[in-house]
Amino acid sequence: MCGIIGYTGKEPALPLILGGLERLEYRGYDSAGVAIIEDGRLIVEKRVGKIRELVKSLWGKPYEGKTGIGHTRWATHGEPSTENAHPHTDEKREFAVVHNGIIENYLELRGELEREGVSFRSNTDTEVIAHLIAKSYRGDLLEAVLEVVKKLRGAFAFAVITVHEPGRIIGVKQGSPLVVGISEGENFLASDIPAILPYTRRVITLSDGEIADLTPEGVNIYDFNGNPITKDITIVPWDLISAEKAGFKHFMLKEIYEQPKAVGDTIRGLLSPAEELPFSLKEFRRVLVIACGTSYHAGLIGKSWIEKYTGVPTEVVYASEFRYGDFPVSEEDLIIGISQSGETIDTKFAINFAKDKGARTLAVVNVVGSSIDREADYTLHTHAGPEIGVAATKTFTAQLTALYFLAASNHGERDKLIAELMKMPARIEAVLEKAEDVERIAQKFMKKKDFLYLGRYLSYPIALEGALKLKEISYIHAEGYPAGEMKHGPIALIDENMPVVVVCPQDRVYDKTLSNVEEVRTRKGIVISVGFEGDERLEKVSREFISVPPVEEDFTPFVTVVPLQLLAYYIASRLGLDVDQPRNLAKTVTVE
Ligand code: F6R
């Protein structure tokens, strides 16, 4: 979940690395650091806190070195501190390493090194890499790295530089993401493409078990045995403009407003022959959907659509639970892994596990070329563009689009269903026009300590998603619950202080949900409802009523989720919180 960047070329490396780190900050932000090779020595600067703290500490220090590496950290081993921030160096400060992921056998390696007299400065797993490389170095950095990777276990990516070979960076990928950016007389290494987009759109995506050897003149790729590998260069289709805020206060708000486009682009993308699947869902005995967080919520809605349009029994499982459960998986199953980043390690491992059992695997991912995209047998891409805000918004509605498209494509009335889906961008647009109403409600209830979110059928996962959005960016406790389950426990929580957000479109469970609204009212709970325009029955029993345009039952999640995203956004923003980078979270979760 940390972010890595490296630069070697003709320009001073420092500003390029700091710029790249700012674009990677969404991956982790408890501390940051850089190492630059300057006049034959290593300059290492690290700070606890956000990248701006590191930038401040470097003001007035115009380092000119043309090779360097940088890191933004999301702590796993060792608390956030200057000692534990990356880069880490060997004892003589001749080698510097930045690392993302976990070295599982680091304690064993550290013990061996300490017995040999090496003294450690940090509590991290990363530091062992720097010492091991220094010990193995006999004049060729690549040789030393090849020797060391054989000793490391776990899922990781790292980059290393040395004063002995200024101009050279070696990058290693095994489990965590790493891309190489190619340019004229300069080359880059980064955890993610947006970090290097201002400088180049020519990218090599490394696969597990690959090593990149960068100098200003070129890039060579090897396997872990040192055999050269030929890789294709991809031209990244995004431009930087789409990764900037475009006048919005936060990326999250911009991304909420980009949903009509994300949904439209996803439909257009899926209609292209390149995305056509060579099988029907009806061939399978069962569909198993595996995902985490928001992607899991999309999966819950996808399940209902798949079962409705194909009749194939579908289960949805958290990837982290699937891996360690005893789920019987066979060739008769289709496994659908949903992941915005395409790098979530639990989802990735679950897909690999299912593949090993002979199941066919289908990924729904946003980041083209990500690990899950490459490892699944087939992929449906969500064309939402880069999502920078840590809380997922436009990628959620894009995932819904892909899942509906998939379910509908397996039904006799495919074209009619997809024509209905194509109306969603306009419907979402109409919801966004009511953003001011949601902002007013946010202001009224932003001081509340707990929220309950209720919904039934397709609105139940939307209740879960609304609660997740609120807790992750506003730090307010929120719980999503099936409305019908409320009387089995959560009803005890309801009193005059409890806002209860009820997702209540006019669908098959409308009357049932309305009865639940009455139960909340009877206990003096504050009902904030989301329902169809003109629904006077619902409006009358609600303290606050947020209207969305009426849509067919299948499509209600597209319109009901948007006010909940806005509610969470406006509460967090009015509380003055860091909406795009909430505490303790990271955009890409590459640890188990
Ligand atoms: C919530 C959120 C997370 C992610 C989860 C899975 O707003 O963003 O819950 O949905 O970490 O991430 P991906 O979809 O990248 O696998």
XYZ file of C-alpha atoms and ligand atoms in Angstrom:
608
model
C 0.000 0.000 0.000
C 3.021 2.268 0.174
C 4.066 4.202 -2.915
C 7.440 3.904 -4.624
C 9.008 6.160 -7.219
C 12.424 6.233 -8.879
C 14.039 8.536 -11.443
C 17.255 8.376 -13.421
C 17.979 10.864 -16.172
C 19.270 14.294 -17.121
C 17.236 16.476 -14.726
C 17.696 16.975 -10.976
C 15.793 14.009 -9.560
C 14.425 15.641 -6.398
C 11.541 17.760 -7.787
C 10.437 14.926 -10.059
C 10.421 12.479 -7.172
C 8.545 14.838 -4.845
C 5.948 15.514 -7.570
C 5.555 11.778 -8.118
C 5.176 11.167 -4.387
C 2.380 13.725 -4.203
C 0.532 11.811 -6.882
C 1.172 8.545 -5.026
C 0.198 9.895 -1.625
C -3.232 8.236 -1.813
C -1.417 4.901 -1.361
C -0.265 5.766 2.121
C 0.603 8.901 3.955
C 2.001 8.419 7.432
C 5.585 9.272 6.484
C 7.681 9.869 3.398
C 11.292 10.055 2.286
C 13.725 10.383 -0.599
C 17.281 9.277 -1.367
C 19.327 11.101 -4.004
C 22.813 10.286 -5.240
C 24.598 13.633 -4.953
C 28.330 13.968 -5.710
C 29.017 10.307 -5.031
C 27.147 10.129 -1.709
C 23.633 9.345 -0.626
C 21.439 12.166 0.630
C 18.535 10.703 2.592
C 15.724 12.890 3.903
C 12.665 11.493 5.717
C 9.727 12.983 7.593
C 6.737 11.726 9.543
C 3.426 13.008 8.163
C 2.283 13.947 4.714
C 4.481 14.653 1.709
C 4.232 18.393 2.365
C 6.267 17.888 5.572
C 9.007 16.291 3.511
C 8.803 19.062 0.908
C 9.115 21.703 3.652
C 12.164 19.981 5.108
C 13.829 20.135 1.696
C 13.204 23.839 1.047
C 16.474 25.648 0.444
C 18.351 22.397 -0.254
C 18.655 22.425 -4.043
C 20.112 18.969 -4.556
C 21.201 18.415 -8.154
C 21.640 14.621 -8.178
C 20.104 13.016 -11.252
C 19.207 9.654 -9.747
C 16.943 9.057 -6.795
C 14.141 7.099 -5.200
C 11.203 8.159 -3.024
C 8.566 6.566 -0.852
C 5.271 7.337 0.834
C 4.440 4.953 3.628
C 1.438 3.161 5.065
C 2.899 1.464 8.111
C 2.828 -2.308 8.439
C 5.994 -3.205 10.372
C 7.062 -0.514 12.818
C 5.026 2.543 13.835
C 5.158 5.734 11.723
C 8.442 7.436 12.702
C 11.446 8.982 10.987
C 13.540 5.855 11.659
C 10.912 3.594 10.126
C 10.242 5.856 7.127
C 11.867 4.784 3.862
C 14.396 4.884 2.192
C 16.413 2.471 4.328
C 20.149 2.160 3.933
C 22.926 -0.268 4.760
C 25.333 0.559 7.594
C 27.750 2.511 5.388
C 24.885 4.389 3.656
C 26.007 3.228 0.229
C 22.718 1.513 -0.751
C 19.205 2.885 -0.358
C 15.985 0.899 -0.670
C 12.293 1.817 -0.885
C 9.794 -0.973 -0.540
C 6.082 -1.745 -0.724
C 4.599 -4.967 0.680
C 5.808 -7.362 3.330
C 8.933 -9.492 3.655
C 7.423 -12.386 5.556
C 10.718 -13.968 6.662
C 12.334 -10.697 7.713
C 12.683 -11.691 11.361
C 14.687 -14.741 10.393
C 16.836 -12.676 7.988
C 17.283 -9.928 10.549
C 18.369 -12.482 13.167
C 21.020 -13.881 10.813
C 22.309 -10.387 9.965
C 22.415 -9.354 13.615
C 24.365 -12.492 14.505
C 26.877 -11.408 11.870
C 27.178 -8.047 13.650
C 24.926 -5.850 11.508
C 23.152 -3.182 13.519
C 19.668 -2.044 12.536
C 18.270 1.482 12.782
C 14.576 0.723 12.247
C 11.882 -1.842 13.099
C 10.945 -2.362 9.474
C 11.128 -5.463 7.343
C 12.618 -3.312 4.557
C 15.932 -2.614 6.223
C 17.023 -6.241 5.816
C 16.965 -5.739 2.032
C 19.456 -2.863 2.202
C 21.872 -4.833 4.407
C 21.548 -8.000 2.338
C 22.255 -6.148 -0.915
C 25.264 -4.395 0.599
C 26.642 -7.775 1.717
C 26.076 -9.373 -1.690
C 27.493 -6.468 -3.709
C 30.587 -7.275 -5.756
C 30.525 -4.443 -8.295
C 27.208 -5.136 -10.053
C 23.935 -4.046 -8.445
C 21.816 -6.362 -10.590
C 23.917 -9.374 -9.548
C 23.532 -8.444 -5.889
C 19.755 -8.022 -6.201
C 19.433 -11.363 -8.004
C 21.228 -13.026 -5.123
C 19.042 -11.321 -2.498
C 15.573 -11.857 -4.050
C 16.079 -15.589 -3.752
C 16.195 -15.158 0.031
C 13.030 -13.034 0.342
C 9.547 -14.431 0.953
C 6.279 -12.503 0.727
C 4.559 -10.090 -1.605
C 6.684 -7.016 -2.297
C 8.082 -4.506 -4.746
C 11.244 -2.531 -4.098
C 13.717 -0.187 -5.741
C 17.398 0.184 -4.884
C 20.174 2.621 -5.773
C 23.864 2.708 -4.839
C 26.597 5.324 -4.783
C 28.842 2.826 -6.579
C 26.723 2.985 -9.725
C 25.112 6.428 -9.897
C 22.557 6.479 -12.707
C 21.323 2.956 -12.089
C 18.099 1.860 -10.354
C 17.045 -1.735 -9.928
C 13.341 -2.418 -9.347
C 11.917 -5.779 -8.258
C 8.307 -6.931 -8.454
C 6.892 -9.903 -6.592
C 3.273 -9.446 -5.591
C 3.063 -5.661 -5.222
C 2.614 -3.395 -8.258
C 5.512 -1.758 -10.114
C 5.610 -0.022 -13.492
C 8.477 1.396 -15.551
C 8.052 4.699 -17.410
C 10.126 5.129 -20.554
C 11.256 8.512 -21.860
C 14.084 10.132 -23.854
C 17.314 10.046 -21.843
C 15.396 9.425 -18.613
C 13.439 6.567 -17.115
C 11.069 6.116 -14.190
C 9.892 3.461 -11.811
C 6.647 3.761 -9.829
C 3.991 1.841 -7.952
C 1.282 3.320 -10.096
C 0.916 5.048 -13.434
C -0.422 8.482 -12.296
C 2.901 9.133 -10.518
C 4.770 9.323 -13.819
C 2.031 10.523 -16.185
C 3.296 14.125 -16.395
C 6.589 12.830 -17.783
C 5.671 9.908 -19.976
C 2.784 7.791 -21.163
C 5.036 4.966 -22.350
C 4.893 2.284 -19.713
C 6.050 -1.284 -19.074
C 3.959 -3.085 -16.452
C 6.151 -5.553 -14.608
C 4.827 -9.005 -13.756
C 5.630 -10.961 -10.611
C 9.112 -12.414 -10.695
C 10.535 -9.603 -12.853
C 13.380 -7.175 -12.291
C 13.860 -3.853 -14.098
C 17.350 -2.420 -14.596
C 17.103 1.301 -15.340
C 19.726 3.788 -16.508
C 19.105 7.087 -18.339
C 19.962 5.327 -21.598
C 17.589 2.385 -21.326
C 15.682 -0.270 -19.427
C 16.313 -3.999 -19.352
C 13.969 -6.535 -17.800
C 15.077 -9.867 -16.313
C 13.520 -12.790 -14.495
C 14.743 -13.765 -11.023
C 17.372 -16.038 -12.622
C 18.828 -13.113 -14.553
C 17.457 -14.191 -17.951
C 16.524 -11.205 -20.153
C 12.791 -10.789 -20.904
C 11.227 -8.833 -23.752
C 8.222 -6.768 -22.676
C 5.786 -4.625 -24.635
C 5.576 -0.893 -24.055
C 1.995 0.298 -23.496
C 0.847 3.825 -24.281
C -1.303 4.979 -21.362
C -4.617 6.345 -22.639
C -5.345 8.652 -19.684
C -4.005 12.165 -19.716
C -2.996 14.052 -16.641
C -5.948 16.398 -16.814
C -8.252 13.560 -15.915
C -6.197 12.943 -12.775
C -6.465 16.538 -11.522
C -9.169 18.262 -9.511
C -10.626 20.415 -12.327
C -11.843 23.126 -9.959
C -13.486 20.825 -7.404
C -12.450 21.190 -3.748
C -11.654 17.498 -3.468
C -11.019 14.589 -5.800
C -13.904 12.736 -4.172
C -16.415 15.415 -5.158
C -15.018 15.570 -8.677
C -15.293 11.800 -8.921
C -18.891 11.807 -7.657
C -19.681 14.274 -10.452
C -17.851 12.129 -12.996
C -20.278 9.249 -12.512
C -22.481 9.939 -15.536
C -19.343 9.817 -17.690
C -17.919 6.759 -15.899
C -21.145 4.828 -16.449
C -21.446 5.955 -20.083
C -17.798 5.188 -20.853
C -18.108 1.779 -19.210
C -21.123 0.849 -21.339
C -19.347 2.036 -24.499
C -16.198 0.134 -23.523
C -18.109 -3.078 -22.836
C -19.906 -2.849 -26.155
C -16.581 -3.103 -27.978
C -15.787 -6.556 -29.429
C -12.552 -6.623 -27.378
C -14.583 -7.002 -24.161
C -16.884 -9.732 -25.474
C -16.813 -12.893 -23.344
C -16.525 -16.239 -25.124
C -18.931 -17.988 -22.737
C -22.387 -17.674 -21.227
C -22.947 -17.498 -17.476
C -25.536 -20.234 -17.925
C -22.725 -22.732 -18.598
C -21.793 -22.657 -14.937
C -23.205 -24.512 -11.972
C -22.518 -21.538 -9.740
C -21.056 -18.040 -9.786
C -18.866 -16.968 -6.890
C -18.215 -13.241 -6.587
C -15.132 -12.273 -4.598
C -14.253 -8.736 -3.567
C -13.515 -6.368 -0.693
C -15.106 -3.168 0.642
C -17.065 -1.145 -1.865
C -16.376 -3.688 -4.607
C -18.011 -6.307 -2.379
C -21.124 -4.127 -2.142
C -21.223 -3.892 -5.950
C -20.934 -7.690 -5.971
C -23.999 -8.055 -3.706
C -26.085 -6.098 -6.203
C -24.532 -7.961 -9.138
C -25.608 -11.238 -7.506
C -29.288 -10.246 -7.622
C -29.032 -9.253 -11.292
C -27.142 -12.421 -12.256
C -29.646 -14.642 -10.494
C -32.571 -12.736 -12.006
C -31.310 -12.849 -15.600
C -29.509 -16.191 -15.690
C -30.957 -18.304 -12.882
C -27.416 -19.363 -11.933
C -27.002 -19.515 -8.121
C -24.567 -16.798 -7.116
C -22.709 -16.252 -3.876
C -20.748 -13.201 -2.794
C -17.810 -13.665 -0.441
C -15.287 -11.254 1.064
C -11.951 -12.149 -0.501
C -10.262 -12.218 2.895
C -12.801 -14.784 4.112
C -12.804 -16.840 0.940
C -9.093 -17.501 1.127
C -9.219 -19.126 4.484
C -12.616 -20.819 4.258
C -13.321 -24.267 2.875
C -15.329 -23.183 -0.163
C -15.680 -26.067 -2.559
C -14.552 -24.694 -5.928
C -14.460 -26.674 -9.170
C -14.331 -26.364 -12.970
C -18.092 -25.914 -12.915
C -17.765 -22.562 -11.152
C -17.180 -19.092 -12.495
C -15.264 -16.862 -10.108
C -15.796 -13.119 -10.566
C -13.188 -10.976 -8.814
C -14.192 -7.318 -8.541
C -11.477 -4.767 -7.820
C -11.081 -1.110 -8.706
C -7.310 -1.151 -8.297
C -6.815 -4.662 -9.583
C -4.152 -4.998 -6.882
C -6.052 -5.870 -3.695
C -4.005 -8.750 -2.437
C -6.837 -10.760 -0.885
C -8.844 -10.625 -4.116
C -5.790 -11.468 -6.170
C -4.901 -14.476 -4.039
C -8.528 -15.657 -4.087
C -8.490 -15.589 -7.889
C -5.235 -17.526 -8.014
C -6.636 -20.072 -5.572
C -9.787 -20.562 -7.667
C -7.700 -20.887 -10.828
C -5.630 -23.607 -9.205
C -8.869 -25.483 -8.488
C -9.738 -25.361 -12.184
C -12.467 -22.695 -11.982
C -12.726 -20.095 -14.719
C -12.008 -16.576 -13.514
C -13.409 -13.255 -14.651
C -12.122 -9.935 -13.328
C -14.026 -6.653 -13.173
C -11.252 -4.064 -12.820
C -10.655 -0.391 -13.441
C -6.876 -0.303 -13.732
C -5.832 -1.796 -17.037
C -2.726 -3.950 -16.752
C -3.094 -4.398 -12.984
C -2.263 -7.770 -11.440
C -5.860 -9.008 -11.262
C -6.500 -7.839 -14.826
C -3.551 -9.920 -15.976
C -4.073 -12.945 -13.815
C -7.789 -13.598 -14.380
C -8.765 -15.632 -17.465
C -11.033 -12.825 -18.701
C -11.629 -9.201 -17.769
C -14.474 -6.726 -18.054
C -12.971 -3.251 -17.661
C -14.766 -0.428 -15.915
C -13.845 2.696 -17.840
C -14.079 5.091 -14.916
C -10.616 6.663 -15.398
C -8.226 7.131 -12.483
C -9.879 7.416 -9.078
C -7.700 9.387 -6.671
C -10.014 9.962 -3.684
C -9.488 7.066 -1.297
C -13.247 6.512 -0.936
C -14.530 4.733 -4.026
C -17.424 6.490 -5.783
C -17.376 6.551 -9.579
C -15.714 3.157 -9.727
C -18.632 1.728 -7.703
C -21.254 2.890 -10.217
C -18.946 1.764 -13.035
C -18.746 -1.691 -11.381
C -22.536 -1.775 -11.154
C -22.630 -0.947 -14.861
C -20.287 -3.795 -15.756
C -22.195 -6.275 -13.582
C -25.572 -5.285 -14.975
C -24.142 -5.486 -18.478
C -22.825 -8.965 -17.732
C -26.127 -10.216 -16.319
C -28.197 -8.632 -19.093
C -25.887 -9.984 -21.805
C -26.972 -13.466 -20.779
C -30.648 -12.752 -21.253
C -32.874 -12.915 -24.340
C -33.810 -9.242 -24.008
C -30.204 -8.077 -23.852
C -30.537 -5.121 -26.207
C -33.610 -3.779 -24.476
C -31.979 -4.102 -21.049
C -28.786 -2.418 -22.200
C -30.803 0.389 -23.802
C -32.315 0.983 -20.329
C -28.857 0.918 -18.774
C -27.833 3.645 -21.199
C -30.318 6.000 -19.537
C -28.387 5.876 -16.258
C -25.902 8.694 -16.996
C -28.823 11.121 -17.456
C -30.562 9.833 -14.314
C -27.399 10.267 -12.228
C -27.000 13.755 -13.695
C -30.487 14.574 -12.389
C -29.541 13.387 -8.876
C -26.421 15.546 -8.914
C -28.552 18.600 -9.609
C -30.037 18.132 -6.131
C -26.640 18.162 -4.396
C -27.511 21.361 -2.504
C -30.377 19.639 -0.697
C -27.987 16.949 0.494
C -25.469 19.583 1.589
C -28.137 21.265 3.722
C -29.011 17.951 5.383
C -25.321 17.234 5.964
C -24.923 20.528 7.771
C -27.892 19.748 9.996
C -26.694 16.326 11.125
C -22.908 16.518 10.908
C -22.472 16.605 14.698
C -24.298 13.301 15.250
C -22.215 10.472 16.629
C -23.976 7.451 15.083
C -25.985 6.801 11.935
C -28.019 3.781 10.918
C -28.561 3.010 7.210
C -31.413 0.728 6.192
C -32.564 -0.816 2.922
C -34.014 -4.028 1.519
C -33.244 -6.083 -1.591
C -31.063 -3.972 -3.940
C -31.144 -1.103 -1.457
C -29.547 -3.185 1.299
C -26.051 -3.133 -0.311
C -26.633 0.584 -0.937
C -27.275 1.031 2.796
C -23.994 -0.807 3.480
C -22.191 1.396 0.970
C -23.674 4.608 2.389
C -22.567 3.606 5.892
C -19.074 2.676 4.677
C -18.667 6.042 2.910
C -19.702 7.942 6.037
C -17.448 6.083 8.440
C -14.369 6.076 6.249
C -14.234 9.798 5.532
C -16.065 11.412 8.473
C -15.021 8.967 11.243
C -18.652 8.877 12.405
C -19.906 5.474 13.457
C -22.402 4.189 10.907
C -24.013 0.825 10.372
C -25.741 -0.545 7.301
C -28.491 -3.075 7.949
C -31.209 -4.938 6.063
C -34.312 -2.948 7.039
C -36.235 -6.122 7.879
C -33.553 -7.214 10.338
C -33.750 -4.006 12.347
C -36.329 -5.428 14.746
C -33.940 -8.273 15.589
C -31.543 -6.015 17.431
C -30.554 -2.593 16.068
C -33.978 -1.146 16.882
C -32.738 -0.954 20.470
C -30.337 1.795 19.377
C -33.026 4.090 18.066
C -33.934 7.212 20.012
C -34.432 10.889 19.243
C -30.697 11.345 18.598
C -30.283 8.662 15.988
C -30.410 9.625 12.303
C -31.678 6.650 10.293
C -31.046 6.885 6.567
C -33.617 4.751 4.779
C -33.149 3.837 1.122
C -36.718 3.372 -0.057
C -37.329 3.453 -3.823
C -40.697 2.178 -5.130
C -39.600 -1.379 -5.768
C -40.925 -4.825 -4.749
C -40.145 -4.170 -1.072
C -41.382 -0.584 -0.904
C -44.323 -1.253 1.420
C -42.200 -3.401 3.697
C -39.526 -0.706 3.962
C -42.193 1.913 4.669
C -43.343 -0.195 7.621
C -39.767 -0.133 8.884
C -39.767 3.655 8.549
C -42.843 3.726 10.795
C -41.035 1.556 13.346
C -38.182 4.071 13.410
C -40.592 7.002 13.770
C -42.441 5.344 16.626
C -39.146 5.234 18.505
C -38.505 8.925 17.678
C -35.613 8.156 15.312
C -34.732 10.862 12.781
C -35.758 9.485 9.388
C -33.726 10.719 6.421
C -35.151 8.954 3.411
C -34.057 8.533 -0.185
C -37.005 7.865 -2.483
C -38.575 8.600 -5.831
C -39.601 12.130 -6.791
C -43.280 12.676 -5.994
C -43.410 9.934 -3.347
C -45.624 11.826 -0.889
C -46.175 8.806 1.348
C -42.500 8.516 2.069
C -41.929 12.253 2.272
C -44.704 12.588 4.860
C -43.149 10.111 7.267
C -39.588 11.412 6.867
C -37.867 14.247 8.722
C -35.769 14.802 5.596
C -36.581 13.478 2.151
C -34.030 13.267 -0.677
C -35.686 12.650 -4.022
C -34.165 10.790 -6.947
C -35.694 10.321 -10.398
C -37.965 7.268 -10.675
C -36.261 4.350 -12.463
C -37.082 0.687 -13.047
C -36.415 -1.477 -9.987
C -33.175 -2.947 -11.419
C -31.613 0.486 -11.731
C -32.426 1.924 -8.318
C -28.850 1.451 -6.979
C -27.485 3.836 -9.636
C -29.600 6.708 -8.381
C -29.897 5.967 -4.655
C -26.174 5.626 -3.973
C -25.331 9.114 -5.219
C -27.075 11.097 -2.420
C -25.395 8.823 0.135
C -21.976 9.535 -1.377
C -22.781 13.260 -1.289
C -24.049 13.066 2.306
C -20.796 11.462 3.462
C -18.763 13.918 1.408
C -20.484 17.062 2.706
C -20.383 15.895 6.328
C -16.643 15.140 6.155
C -15.883 18.290 4.204
C -17.862 20.492 6.631
C -16.090 18.819 9.556
C -12.863 19.980 7.909
C -11.528 16.454 7.479
C -9.097 15.222 4.884
C -11.713 13.833 2.532
C -9.374 12.472 -0.124
C -6.929 10.884 2.279
C -8.787 9.755 5.386
C -6.722 8.530 8.297
C -5.504 4.928 8.378
C -6.768 4.129 4.873
C -5.013 3.580 1.582
C -6.371 3.406 -1.931
C -4.681 0.182 -2.843
C -4.598 -2.522 -0.213
C -1.667 -4.756 -1.009
C -1.312 -6.240 2.457
C -3.364 -9.118 3.830
C -14.118 2.129 0.135
C -13.002 1.587 -0.599
C -12.494 0.247 -0.221
C -12.205 -0.570 -1.474
C -11.551 -1.904 -1.111
C -11.332 -2.777 -2.337
O -14.465 3.404 -0.313
O -12.495 2.221 -1.474
O -13.388 -0.415 0.613
O -13.411 -0.783 -2.147
O -10.326 -1.650 -0.493
O -10.500 -2.150 -3.247
P -10.413 -2.636 -4.756
O -11.740 -2.390 -5.380
O -9.324 -1.806 -5.359
O -10.092 -4.104 -4.725
